[in-house]
Amino acid sequence: MKKVLLLMAVSLAIISCTKKTKKIAETGLSTEEKKDSTTIKTLFNSALTDGKSYEWLRDLTQNIGGRLSGSLDAAEAVEWGAKLMKNVGLDSVWLQPVMVPHWVRGEKEIATYTTNKTQKNVPICALGFSVATPKTGVLAEVIEVSSLEEATKLGDKMKGKIVFFNRPFDNTLINTFKAYGGCVDQRVQGAAICGKFGAKGVIVRSMTNSIDDFPHTGTMSYGNLPKNQYIPAAAISSRAATILSDDLKENPNLKFYFKQSCKTLPDTPSFNVVGEIKGSETPENIFVVGGHLDSWDLGEGAHDDGTGIVQSLEVAYLFQKNNIKPKNTLRVVFFMNEENGTRGAKKYAEVSKQNKETHIGGLESDAGGHTPRGFSIDANTINTKLLQSWKKLLSPYGLHDLDKGGSGADISPLKGENVTLVGYRPDSQRYFDYHHTSRDTFDKVNKRELELGSASMASIIYLMDKYLYNNTLVKP
């Protein structure tokens, strides 16, 4: 009888264990992961039903607009950001002083050329930090090139000419940021290469996948050139670049004219806007979440990077709304001057080092406000694998991409062997339709996509705060 009872007990235990194993296998989640899953669902529910990011973005873009470093609009945005952080109820909010460059565009740029007795007006914009043309403008024959190397080989043949860089995006690349990275050197370095050979100016095909009539601005550099070799640099729209290239084939001697009145003024004082929620257990350990407050001046700075700013603050809002108390200090930073200098990022890292602060992680949103796809991870091997193990928690929300890679320009100065940095990665297919153009306006941002991004960011910060402790992995 005892043997029968023992066998029955063993059988029941096996059945019970089998059921538990089957249940875990069916859900794919342990008990602790189920708790995390519930919290993540709560964060998404809150963002999608009571999110604030969209209206914050409306206020920023419609009442302030473009926020180029050093401008009055950028100064107004600083005040806006500090007030908003205080209204959200962060434990402390402060302004961190930083000197920033002050480049101004001046009057609207003009460009034309004549071919087959037809004058064509060209959509054009000056590149950031470019010098102006003479007051009468620049008129010269055009030499078309597709790379910095090709331009360099021309040498003195560039003298007195306008050099036209016309390398388009590689549209076979699914990640459009890789296509951007494959072309942007011509925008940044083109004038430095051509100026030393006596070129009269540089024009660059806009950095976009699209063929349209909107010129894309962006920063450029003269490198180590002496000032007497500085030449004006501008971007023309992708459609204009295609047409100009065709016209050059028919008439290699056509002359291109452009005029711009931009200039660089002395550096001016500005601020990073910083706010935080103190950690409940280890407040000396800091997680940063942020984006950049400045933008280019052509549009409203909606996708670049108004969306990143409001999403970063909404992470803190969602934590507070759902009574999630971070173990470590959660610090929200609106960085100034990412677009043409990253002075804010450098100052933040410098002050942090001076104060001997311990940053254990960071998250940056600076890739637009489109549908969430995942995160790029810049961390040591252990913590990279840890973050990748959360895919089963994040993939139900479309966050499938958890790949080794960069984080973001503003948090990258915090990089270290034991600092886990993450970049928020939404879908990139439409981003370069708007990037650095007059089209980067509030109406191009979808409310639901923006809110999904806020919740995605809050979710990974929640997990990082729970499982990353003093730069080491903590088992649940």
Tab-separated table of C-alpha atoms in Angstrom:
chain	number	residue	atom	x	y	z
A	1	MET	CA	0.000	0.000	0.000
A	2	LYS	CA	2.833	2.349	0.923
A	3	LYS	CA	4.520	1.620	-2.431
A	4	VAL	CA	1.259	2.423	-4.235
A	5	LEU	CA	0.885	5.730	-2.366
A	6	LEU	CA	4.520	6.606	-3.051
A	7	LEU	CA	4.102	5.879	-6.752
A	8	MET	CA	0.940	7.994	-6.821
A	9	ALA	CA	2.759	10.911	-5.132
A	10	VAL	CA	5.661	10.672	-7.562
A	11	SER	CA	3.248	10.566	-10.497
A	12	LEU	CA	1.377	13.627	-9.226
A	13	ALA	CA	4.651	15.484	-8.769
A	14	ILE	CA	5.747	14.612	-12.285
A	15	ILE	CA	2.383	15.703	-13.669
A	16	SER	CA	2.561	18.973	-11.710
A	17	CYS	CA	6.135	19.619	-12.836
A	18	THR	CA	5.218	18.759	-16.420
A	19	LYS	CA	2.308	21.211	-16.330
A	20	LYS	CA	4.547	23.997	-14.970
A	21	THR	CA	7.223	23.242	-17.548
A	22	LYS	CA	4.619	23.165	-20.284
A	23	LYS	CA	3.166	26.459	-19.092
A	24	ILE	CA	6.582	28.161	-19.097
A	25	ALA	CA	7.318	26.658	-22.494
A	26	GLU	CA	3.992	27.943	-23.826
A	27	THR	CA	4.530	31.504	-22.582
A	28	GLY	CA	8.304	31.496	-22.864
A	29	LEU	CA	8.459	33.596	-19.687
A	30	SER	CA	9.637	32.884	-16.175
A	31	THR	CA	7.736	34.194	-13.150
A	32	GLU	CA	9.906	37.301	-12.931
A	33	GLU	CA	9.640	37.901	-16.649
A	34	LYS	CA	5.856	37.761	-16.374
A	35	LYS	CA	6.035	40.606	-13.854
A	36	ASP	CA	8.204	42.546	-16.264
A	37	SER	CA	5.793	41.811	-19.103
A	38	THR	CA	2.903	43.170	-17.048
A	39	THR	CA	4.825	46.355	-16.245
A	40	ILE	CA	5.774	46.877	-19.884
A	41	LYS	CA	2.155	46.422	-20.942
A	42	THR	CA	1.155	49.023	-18.363
A	43	LEU	CA	3.693	51.477	-19.759
A	44	PHE	CA	2.361	51.011	-23.286
A	45	ASN	CA	-1.251	51.307	-22.138
A	46	SER	CA	-0.469	54.567	-20.357
A	47	ALA	CA	1.435	56.068	-23.276
A	48	LEU	CA	-1.296	55.186	-25.765
A	49	THR	CA	-4.217	56.377	-23.645
A	50	ASP	CA	-2.783	59.206	-21.576
A	51	GLY	CA	0.482	60.190	-23.254
A	52	LYS	CA	1.596	63.813	-23.228
A	53	SER	CA	4.386	63.767	-25.805
A	54	TYR	CA	2.295	64.756	-28.822
A	55	GLU	CA	0.899	67.906	-27.232
A	56	TRP	CA	4.335	68.795	-25.853
A	57	LEU	CA	5.692	68.485	-29.385
A	58	ARG	CA	2.871	70.601	-30.775
A	59	ASP	CA	3.731	73.339	-28.283
A	60	LEU	CA	7.467	73.207	-29.040
A	61	THR	CA	7.155	73.213	-32.820
A	62	GLN	CA	4.175	75.522	-33.266
A	63	ASN	CA	5.032	78.143	-30.644
A	64	ILE	CA	8.824	78.150	-30.966
A	65	GLY	CA	9.751	76.348	-34.191
A	66	GLY	CA	13.294	75.831	-35.479
A	67	ARG	CA	15.939	76.173	-32.747
A	68	LEU	CA	19.381	76.709	-34.235
A	69	SER	CA	22.110	77.025	-31.589
A	70	GLY	CA	22.736	80.604	-30.542
A	71	SER	CA	19.367	81.840	-31.793
A	72	LEU	CA	16.623	83.524	-29.787
A	73	ASP	CA	14.402	80.532	-30.567
A	74	ALA	CA	16.948	78.174	-28.998
A	75	ALA	CA	17.044	80.372	-25.885
A	76	GLU	CA	13.247	80.295	-25.719
A	77	ALA	CA	13.334	76.493	-26.051
A	78	VAL	CA	15.641	76.272	-23.027
A	79	GLU	CA	13.095	78.158	-20.923
A	80	TRP	CA	10.318	75.979	-22.341
A	81	GLY	CA	12.190	72.781	-21.479
A	82	ALA	CA	12.959	73.778	-17.896
A	83	LYS	CA	9.368	74.843	-17.258
A	84	LEU	CA	8.001	71.618	-18.731
A	85	MET	CA	10.302	69.422	-16.626
A	86	LYS	CA	9.152	71.264	-13.499
A	87	ASN	CA	5.506	70.853	-14.491
A	88	VAL	CA	6.026	67.115	-14.927
A	89	GLY	CA	7.254	67.056	-11.341
A	90	LEU	CA	10.837	65.866	-11.570
A	91	ASP	CA	12.675	65.921	-8.249
A	92	SER	CA	15.094	68.581	-9.462
A	93	VAL	CA	15.577	70.635	-12.626
A	94	TRP	CA	18.549	72.823	-13.574
A	95	LEU	CA	20.274	74.545	-16.474
A	96	GLN	CA	23.833	73.546	-17.321
A	97	PRO	CA	25.722	76.424	-19.008
A	98	VAL	CA	27.520	75.801	-22.282
A	99	MET	CA	28.990	78.109	-24.937
A	100	VAL	CA	27.676	77.287	-28.410
A	101	PRO	CA	28.476	78.342	-31.976
A	102	HIS	CA	26.240	80.976	-33.548
A	103	TRP	CA	25.899	80.604	-37.316
A	104	VAL	CA	23.137	82.490	-39.121
A	105	ARG	CA	21.708	81.798	-42.555
A	106	GLY	CA	20.875	85.344	-43.603
A	107	GLU	CA	18.722	86.095	-46.626
A	108	LYS	CA	17.139	83.298	-48.624
A	109	GLU	CA	19.639	81.689	-50.959
A	110	ILE	CA	19.345	81.954	-54.763
A	111	ALA	CA	20.637	79.625	-57.494
A	112	THR	CA	20.126	79.561	-61.253
A	113	TYR	CA	21.736	78.399	-64.472
A	114	THR	CA	20.916	78.669	-68.150
A	115	THR	CA	20.901	75.837	-70.654
A	116	ASN	CA	19.465	75.801	-74.174
A	117	LYS	CA	18.422	79.439	-73.608
A	118	THR	CA	16.246	78.364	-70.668
A	119	GLN	CA	16.943	79.720	-67.179
A	120	LYS	CA	16.369	77.189	-64.407
A	121	ASN	CA	15.846	78.150	-60.783
A	122	VAL	CA	17.454	75.711	-58.374
A	123	PRO	CA	16.220	74.918	-54.821
A	124	ILE	CA	19.314	75.574	-52.686
A	125	CYS	CA	20.327	76.206	-49.088
A	126	ALA	CA	23.608	77.095	-47.436
A	127	LEU	CA	25.367	74.441	-45.386
A	128	GLY	CA	25.943	75.139	-41.728
A	129	PHE	CA	29.215	77.024	-41.020
A	130	SER	CA	29.633	77.934	-44.686
A	131	VAL	CA	30.850	81.394	-45.548
A	132	ALA	CA	28.795	83.687	-47.734
A	133	THR	CA	29.318	84.233	-51.417
A	134	PRO	CA	30.413	87.694	-52.524
A	135	LYS	CA	27.456	90.110	-52.446
A	136	THR	CA	27.063	89.678	-56.179
A	137	GLY	CA	27.114	85.903	-55.870
A	138	VAL	CA	29.304	83.270	-57.568
A	139	LEU	CA	29.111	82.433	-61.281
A	140	ALA	CA	31.329	79.712	-62.716
A	141	GLU	CA	31.503	76.574	-64.804
A	142	VAL	CA	30.664	73.327	-63.026
A	143	ILE	CA	32.701	70.179	-62.542
A	144	GLU	CA	30.672	67.159	-61.434
A	145	VAL	CA	32.272	64.539	-59.167
A	146	SER	CA	30.947	61.592	-57.209
A	147	SER	CA	33.445	61.389	-54.348
A	148	LEU	CA	36.083	63.224	-52.351
A	149	GLU	CA	38.722	61.023	-53.988
A	150	GLU	CA	37.584	62.019	-57.470
A	151	ALA	CA	37.673	65.684	-56.499
A	152	THR	CA	41.157	65.377	-55.028
A	153	LYS	CA	42.471	63.840	-58.268
A	154	LEU	CA	41.242	66.885	-60.197
A	155	GLY	CA	43.660	69.069	-58.271
A	156	ASP	CA	44.243	72.441	-59.941
A	157	LYS	CA	41.577	71.707	-62.567
A	158	MET	CA	39.088	72.873	-59.898
A	159	LYS	CA	40.512	76.395	-59.872
A	160	GLY	CA	37.847	78.968	-60.674
A	161	LYS	CA	35.133	76.312	-60.942
A	162	ILE	CA	32.144	75.261	-58.871
A	163	VAL	CA	32.546	71.636	-57.818
A	164	PHE	CA	29.306	69.646	-57.820
A	165	PHE	CA	29.263	66.560	-55.566
A	166	ASN	CA	26.551	64.260	-56.863
A	167	ARG	CA	26.810	60.933	-55.054
A	168	PRO	CA	23.265	59.699	-54.260
A	169	PHE	CA	22.126	57.401	-51.469
A	170	ASP	CA	22.545	53.687	-52.048
A	171	ASN	CA	18.867	52.794	-52.048
A	172	THR	CA	19.616	49.072	-51.870
A	173	LEU	CA	20.542	49.591	-48.208
A	174	ILE	CA	17.522	48.862	-46.023
A	175	ASN	CA	18.913	50.920	-43.149
A	176	THR	CA	18.768	54.437	-44.564
A	177	PHE	CA	21.197	55.717	-41.923
A	178	LYS	CA	23.856	53.534	-43.547
A	179	ALA	CA	23.031	55.138	-46.891
A	180	TYR	CA	23.372	58.555	-45.250
A	181	GLY	CA	26.698	57.560	-43.739
A	182	GLY	CA	27.896	56.500	-47.181
A	183	CYS	CA	27.284	59.963	-48.647
A	184	VAL	CA	27.604	62.586	-45.945
A	185	ASP	CA	31.388	62.966	-46.225
A	186	GLN	CA	30.926	64.971	-49.441
A	187	ARG	CA	28.752	67.468	-47.561
A	188	VAL	CA	31.049	67.737	-44.551
A	189	GLN	CA	34.465	67.724	-46.245
A	190	GLY	CA	33.792	68.839	-49.818
A	191	ALA	CA	34.679	72.511	-49.319
A	192	ALA	CA	37.849	71.653	-47.397
A	193	ILE	CA	39.054	69.484	-50.286
A	194	CYS	CA	38.172	71.945	-53.037
A	195	GLY	CA	39.075	75.208	-51.329
A	196	LYS	CA	42.781	74.490	-51.274
A	197	PHE	CA	42.788	74.031	-55.065
A	198	GLY	CA	41.132	77.389	-55.724
A	199	ALA	CA	37.556	76.284	-56.450
A	200	LYS	CA	35.037	79.144	-56.312
A	201	GLY	CA	32.370	77.143	-54.509
A	202	VAL	CA	30.884	73.744	-53.753
A	203	ILE	CA	27.352	72.489	-54.289
A	204	VAL	CA	26.231	69.109	-52.947
A	205	ARG	CA	23.368	66.793	-53.761
A	206	SER	CA	21.011	66.736	-50.764
A	207	MET	CA	21.232	63.821	-48.356
A	208	THR	CA	17.984	61.947	-49.037
A	209	ASN	CA	16.519	58.786	-50.536
A	210	SER	CA	13.832	60.817	-52.279
A	211	ILE	CA	13.870	62.701	-55.536
A	212	ASP	CA	12.214	65.974	-54.559
A	213	ASP	CA	12.571	69.754	-54.567
A	214	PHE	CA	13.629	70.275	-50.944
A	215	PRO	CA	17.281	71.105	-50.231
A	216	HIS	CA	18.735	69.539	-47.071
A	217	THR	CA	21.069	71.592	-44.935
A	218	GLY	CA	23.595	70.182	-42.454
A	219	THR	CA	26.974	70.994	-41.039
A	220	MET	CA	30.201	71.288	-43.024
A	221	SER	CA	33.815	71.981	-42.097
A	222	TYR	CA	36.809	73.748	-43.578
A	223	GLY	CA	39.188	71.487	-41.677
A	224	ASN	CA	42.645	73.054	-41.454
A	225	LEU	CA	42.228	75.419	-44.383
A	226	PRO	CA	43.431	78.999	-43.876
A	227	LYS	CA	40.511	81.450	-43.969
A	228	ASN	CA	41.588	82.893	-47.306
A	229	GLN	CA	40.787	79.491	-48.847
A	230	TYR	CA	37.271	79.226	-47.427
A	231	ILE	CA	34.703	78.852	-50.206
A	232	PRO	CA	30.895	78.944	-50.036
A	233	ALA	CA	29.155	75.577	-49.769
A	234	ALA	CA	25.494	74.779	-50.360
A	235	ALA	CA	23.142	71.875	-50.965
A	236	ILE	CA	20.738	71.641	-53.883
A	237	SER	CA	17.656	69.443	-53.970
A	238	SER	CA	17.970	65.883	-55.203
A	239	ARG	CA	15.745	66.547	-58.218
A	240	ALA	CA	17.780	69.624	-59.126
A	241	ALA	CA	20.964	67.557	-58.821
A	242	THR	CA	19.601	64.926	-61.194
A	243	ILE	CA	18.541	67.558	-63.730
A	244	LEU	CA	21.824	69.482	-63.461
A	245	SER	CA	23.777	66.278	-64.046
A	246	ASP	CA	21.764	65.586	-67.215
A	247	ASP	CA	22.205	69.156	-68.431
A	248	LEU	CA	25.969	68.985	-67.868
A	249	LYS	CA	26.152	65.985	-70.162
A	250	GLU	CA	24.555	68.065	-72.931
A	251	ASN	CA	26.411	71.275	-72.107
A	252	PRO	CA	29.619	70.687	-70.097
A	253	ASN	CA	30.425	74.413	-70.177
A	254	LEU	CA	27.229	75.703	-68.585
A	255	LYS	CA	27.678	78.232	-65.812
A	256	PHE	CA	25.997	77.935	-62.427
A	257	TYR	CA	25.150	80.948	-60.241
A	258	PHE	CA	24.400	81.001	-56.536
A	259	LYS	CA	24.229	83.610	-53.810
A	260	GLN	CA	24.064	83.263	-50.026
A	261	SER	CA	24.661	85.653	-47.118
A	262	CYS	CA	25.309	83.340	-44.147
A	263	LYS	CA	27.946	84.094	-41.505
A	264	THR	CA	29.376	82.851	-38.231
A	265	LEU	CA	29.003	85.155	-35.227
A	266	PRO	CA	30.922	84.874	-31.923
A	267	ASP	CA	30.031	81.961	-29.644
A	268	THR	CA	27.072	82.642	-27.390
A	269	PRO	CA	25.971	81.301	-23.991
A	270	SER	CA	23.296	78.622	-23.869
A	271	PHE	CA	22.294	75.651	-21.705
A	272	ASN	CA	21.587	71.965	-21.488
A	273	VAL	CA	18.295	71.416	-19.663
A	274	VAL	CA	18.620	68.712	-17.019
A	275	GLY	CA	16.079	67.122	-14.681
A	276	GLU	CA	16.035	63.949	-12.648
A	277	ILE	CA	14.156	61.506	-10.471
A	278	LYS	CA	16.380	60.422	-7.602
A	279	GLY	CA	17.030	56.703	-7.330
A	280	SER	CA	15.290	54.939	-4.449
A	281	GLU	CA	18.143	52.508	-3.683
A	282	THR	CA	21.355	53.638	-5.371
A	283	PRO	CA	20.883	57.312	-6.303
A	284	GLU	CA	24.609	57.687	-6.953
A	285	ASN	CA	24.178	55.547	-10.087
A	286	ILE	CA	22.733	57.458	-13.039
A	287	PHE	CA	20.815	56.535	-16.170
A	288	VAL	CA	20.556	59.309	-18.768
A	289	VAL	CA	17.752	59.502	-21.292
A	290	GLY	CA	17.694	62.358	-23.772
A	291	GLY	CA	17.750	63.976	-27.177
A	292	HIS	CA	18.839	67.344	-28.557
A	293	LEU	CA	16.882	70.543	-28.050
A	294	ASP	CA	18.469	72.465	-30.925
A	295	SER	CA	17.491	71.955	-34.549
A	296	TRP	CA	18.213	73.379	-37.955
A	297	ASP	CA	16.395	76.543	-38.912
A	298	LEU	CA	14.627	75.566	-42.136
A	299	GLY	CA	11.735	73.683	-40.526
A	300	GLU	CA	10.278	73.226	-37.052
A	301	GLY	CA	12.684	70.571	-35.813
A	302	ALA	CA	9.866	68.069	-35.329
A	303	HIS	CA	11.432	64.699	-36.161
A	304	ASP	CA	14.955	66.060	-35.620
A	305	ASP	CA	14.834	66.131	-32.698
A	306	GLY	CA	11.625	67.397	-31.137
A	307	THR	CA	10.310	63.845	-31.014
A	308	GLY	CA	13.394	62.686	-29.100
A	309	ILE	CA	13.025	65.480	-26.561
A	310	VAL	CA	9.381	64.820	-25.725
A	311	GLN	CA	9.821	61.030	-25.726
A	312	SER	CA	12.705	61.316	-23.268
A	313	LEU	CA	10.658	63.380	-20.834
A	314	GLU	CA	7.693	61.072	-21.282
A	315	VAL	CA	9.836	58.199	-19.970
A	316	ALA	CA	9.985	60.013	-16.630
A	317	TYR	CA	6.287	60.920	-16.865
A	318	LEU	CA	5.299	57.288	-17.456
A	319	PHE	CA	7.397	56.142	-14.499
A	320	GLN	CA	5.696	58.653	-12.222
A	321	LYS	CA	2.201	58.003	-13.548
A	322	ASN	CA	2.565	54.272	-12.878
A	323	ASN	CA	4.351	54.680	-9.548
A	324	ILE	CA	7.527	53.042	-10.847
A	325	LYS	CA	10.323	54.181	-8.572
A	326	PRO	CA	13.701	53.716	-10.271
A	327	LYS	CA	16.393	52.145	-8.122
A	328	ASN	CA	18.998	54.333	-9.792
A	329	THR	CA	18.705	58.019	-10.584
A	330	LEU	CA	16.862	58.669	-13.842
A	331	ARG	CA	18.172	61.841	-15.467
A	332	VAL	CA	16.486	63.475	-18.456
A	333	VAL	CA	18.739	65.730	-20.545
A	334	PHE	CA	17.769	68.079	-23.365
A	335	PHE	CA	21.178	68.554	-25.002
A	336	MET	CA	22.038	71.794	-26.794
A	337	ASN	CA	24.009	72.069	-30.049
A	338	GLU	CA	24.006	68.518	-31.401
A	339	GLU	CA	23.470	69.724	-34.952
A	340	ASN	CA	26.567	71.865	-35.386
A	341	GLY	CA	29.066	71.132	-32.670
A	342	THR	CA	27.834	68.706	-29.955
A	343	ARG	CA	28.996	71.276	-27.405
A	344	GLY	CA	26.186	70.310	-25.024
A	345	ALA	CA	27.161	66.646	-25.043
A	346	LYS	CA	30.803	67.447	-24.446
A	347	LYS	CA	29.978	69.855	-21.615
A	348	TYR	CA	27.663	67.347	-19.942
A	349	ALA	CA	30.361	64.644	-19.996
A	350	GLU	CA	32.990	67.117	-18.794
A	351	VAL	CA	30.905	68.265	-15.816
A	352	SER	CA	29.995	64.677	-14.983
A	353	LYS	CA	33.670	63.759	-14.868
A	354	GLN	CA	34.486	66.795	-12.719
A	355	ASN	CA	31.726	65.835	-10.298
A	356	LYS	CA	32.894	62.207	-10.293
A	357	GLU	CA	29.431	60.983	-11.208
A	358	THR	CA	28.764	57.334	-11.980
A	359	HIS	CA	26.780	56.801	-15.155
A	360	ILE	CA	25.791	53.187	-15.638
A	361	GLY	CA	23.724	53.662	-18.767
A	362	GLY	CA	22.122	55.991	-21.253
A	363	LEU	CA	19.434	56.063	-23.919
A	364	GLU	CA	19.187	58.563	-26.763
A	365	SER	CA	16.356	59.245	-29.187
A	366	ASP	CA	17.593	61.063	-32.292
A	367	ALA	CA	16.346	59.075	-35.253
A	368	GLY	CA	12.852	60.496	-35.714
A	369	GLY	CA	9.444	59.658	-34.338
A	370	HIS	CA	8.371	56.863	-36.666
A	371	THR	CA	7.245	53.317	-35.808
A	372	PRO	CA	9.495	51.632	-33.199
A	373	ARG	CA	11.788	48.887	-34.479
A	374	GLY	CA	14.202	48.366	-31.586
A	375	PHE	CA	17.460	49.598	-30.139
A	376	SER	CA	21.151	49.625	-30.989
A	377	ILE	CA	23.442	48.616	-28.136
A	378	ASP	CA	26.895	49.944	-27.283
A	379	ALA	CA	27.962	47.909	-24.255
A	380	ASN	CA	30.319	45.200	-23.063
A	381	THR	CA	29.624	41.616	-24.101
A	382	ILE	CA	27.828	40.618	-20.898
A	383	ASN	CA	25.424	43.532	-20.923
A	384	THR	CA	24.867	43.337	-24.670
A	385	LYS	CA	23.705	39.750	-24.248
A	386	LEU	CA	21.576	40.775	-21.271
A	387	LEU	CA	19.734	43.400	-23.299
A	388	GLN	CA	19.328	40.999	-26.201
A	389	SER	CA	17.756	38.464	-23.816
A	390	TRP	CA	14.841	40.890	-23.385
A	391	LYS	CA	13.724	40.426	-26.971
A	392	LYS	CA	10.913	38.108	-25.896
A	393	LEU	CA	9.584	40.880	-23.649
A	394	LEU	CA	9.944	43.614	-26.268
A	395	SER	CA	9.119	41.870	-29.549
A	396	PRO	CA	5.323	41.878	-28.934
A	397	TYR	CA	5.599	45.650	-29.374
A	398	GLY	CA	7.507	45.475	-32.644
A	399	LEU	CA	10.903	45.865	-30.976
A	400	HIS	CA	12.706	43.079	-32.813
A	401	ASP	CA	16.030	44.811	-33.467
A	402	LEU	CA	18.486	44.594	-30.562
A	403	ASP	CA	21.771	44.837	-32.361
A	404	LYS	CA	25.298	45.769	-31.431
A	405	GLY	CA	26.005	49.273	-32.704
A	406	GLY	CA	26.248	52.949	-31.804
A	407	SER	CA	24.045	54.844	-29.367
A	408	GLY	CA	23.845	58.546	-30.162
A	409	ALA	CA	25.971	61.649	-30.593
A	410	ASP	CA	24.927	63.210	-27.289
A	411	ILE	CA	25.461	60.258	-24.968
A	412	SER	CA	28.484	58.743	-26.723
A	413	PRO	CA	30.968	60.910	-24.725
A	414	LEU	CA	29.870	58.848	-21.689
A	415	LYS	CA	31.108	55.668	-23.363
A	416	GLY	CA	33.101	53.285	-21.183
A	417	GLU	CA	33.709	49.563	-20.740
A	418	ASN	CA	31.081	49.341	-18.020
A	419	VAL	CA	28.580	51.906	-19.325
A	420	THR	CA	25.631	50.523	-21.267
A	421	LEU	CA	24.553	52.972	-23.971
A	422	VAL	CA	21.496	52.455	-26.159
A	423	GLY	CA	20.093	54.228	-29.209
A	424	TYR	CA	16.353	54.190	-29.890
A	425	ARG	CA	15.775	52.949	-33.442
A	426	PRO	CA	12.443	53.646	-35.130
A	427	ASP	CA	11.713	52.768	-38.739
A	428	SER	CA	14.088	54.773	-40.926
A	429	GLN	CA	12.419	54.657	-44.339
A	430	ARG	CA	10.788	58.121	-44.222
A	431	TYR	CA	13.284	59.910	-42.002
A	432	PHE	CA	15.455	61.366	-44.748
A	433	ASP	CA	12.400	62.786	-46.506
A	434	TYR	CA	12.353	65.376	-43.706
A	435	HIS	CA	15.849	65.438	-42.204
A	436	HIS	CA	17.346	68.987	-42.160
A	437	THR	CA	14.642	70.410	-44.441
A	438	SER	CA	11.737	72.826	-44.373
A	439	ARG	CA	9.487	69.734	-44.364
A	440	ASP	CA	10.479	68.735	-40.816
A	441	THR	CA	7.250	70.015	-39.316
A	442	PHE	CA	4.759	68.893	-36.687
A	443	ASP	CA	2.220	67.605	-39.202
A	444	LYS	CA	4.724	64.955	-40.345
A	445	VAL	CA	4.655	63.250	-36.918
A	446	ASN	CA	2.083	60.536	-36.234
A	447	LYS	CA	0.679	60.666	-32.711
A	448	ARG	CA	0.458	56.921	-32.183
A	449	GLU	CA	3.945	56.246	-33.540
A	450	LEU	CA	5.334	58.921	-31.235
A	451	GLU	CA	3.598	57.418	-28.196
A	452	LEU	CA	4.728	53.906	-29.066
A	453	GLY	CA	8.276	55.246	-29.094
A	454	SER	CA	7.908	56.798	-25.641
A	455	ALA	CA	6.616	53.516	-24.245
A	456	SER	CA	9.407	51.571	-25.953
A	457	MET	CA	12.014	53.816	-24.378
A	458	ALA	CA	10.360	53.643	-20.957
A	459	SER	CA	10.290	49.853	-21.192
A	460	ILE	CA	13.983	49.379	-21.865
A	461	ILE	CA	14.911	51.933	-19.192
A	462	TYR	CA	12.702	50.034	-16.745
A	463	LEU	CA	14.559	46.803	-17.552
A	464	MET	CA	17.989	48.424	-17.454
A	465	ASP	CA	17.245	50.032	-14.125
A	466	LYS	CA	16.100	46.716	-12.704
A	467	TYR	CA	18.867	44.454	-13.980
A	468	LEU	CA	21.906	46.679	-14.391
A	469	TYR	CA	23.439	47.647	-11.068
A	470	ASN	CA	26.719	49.485	-10.564
A	471	ASN	CA	27.907	48.392	-14.026
A	472	THR	CA	27.303	44.690	-13.376
A	473	LEU	CA	24.612	42.158	-14.156
A	474	VAL	CA	22.168	41.458	-11.348
A	475	LYS	CA	20.228	38.205	-11.502
A	476	PRO	CA	16.500	38.547	-10.864
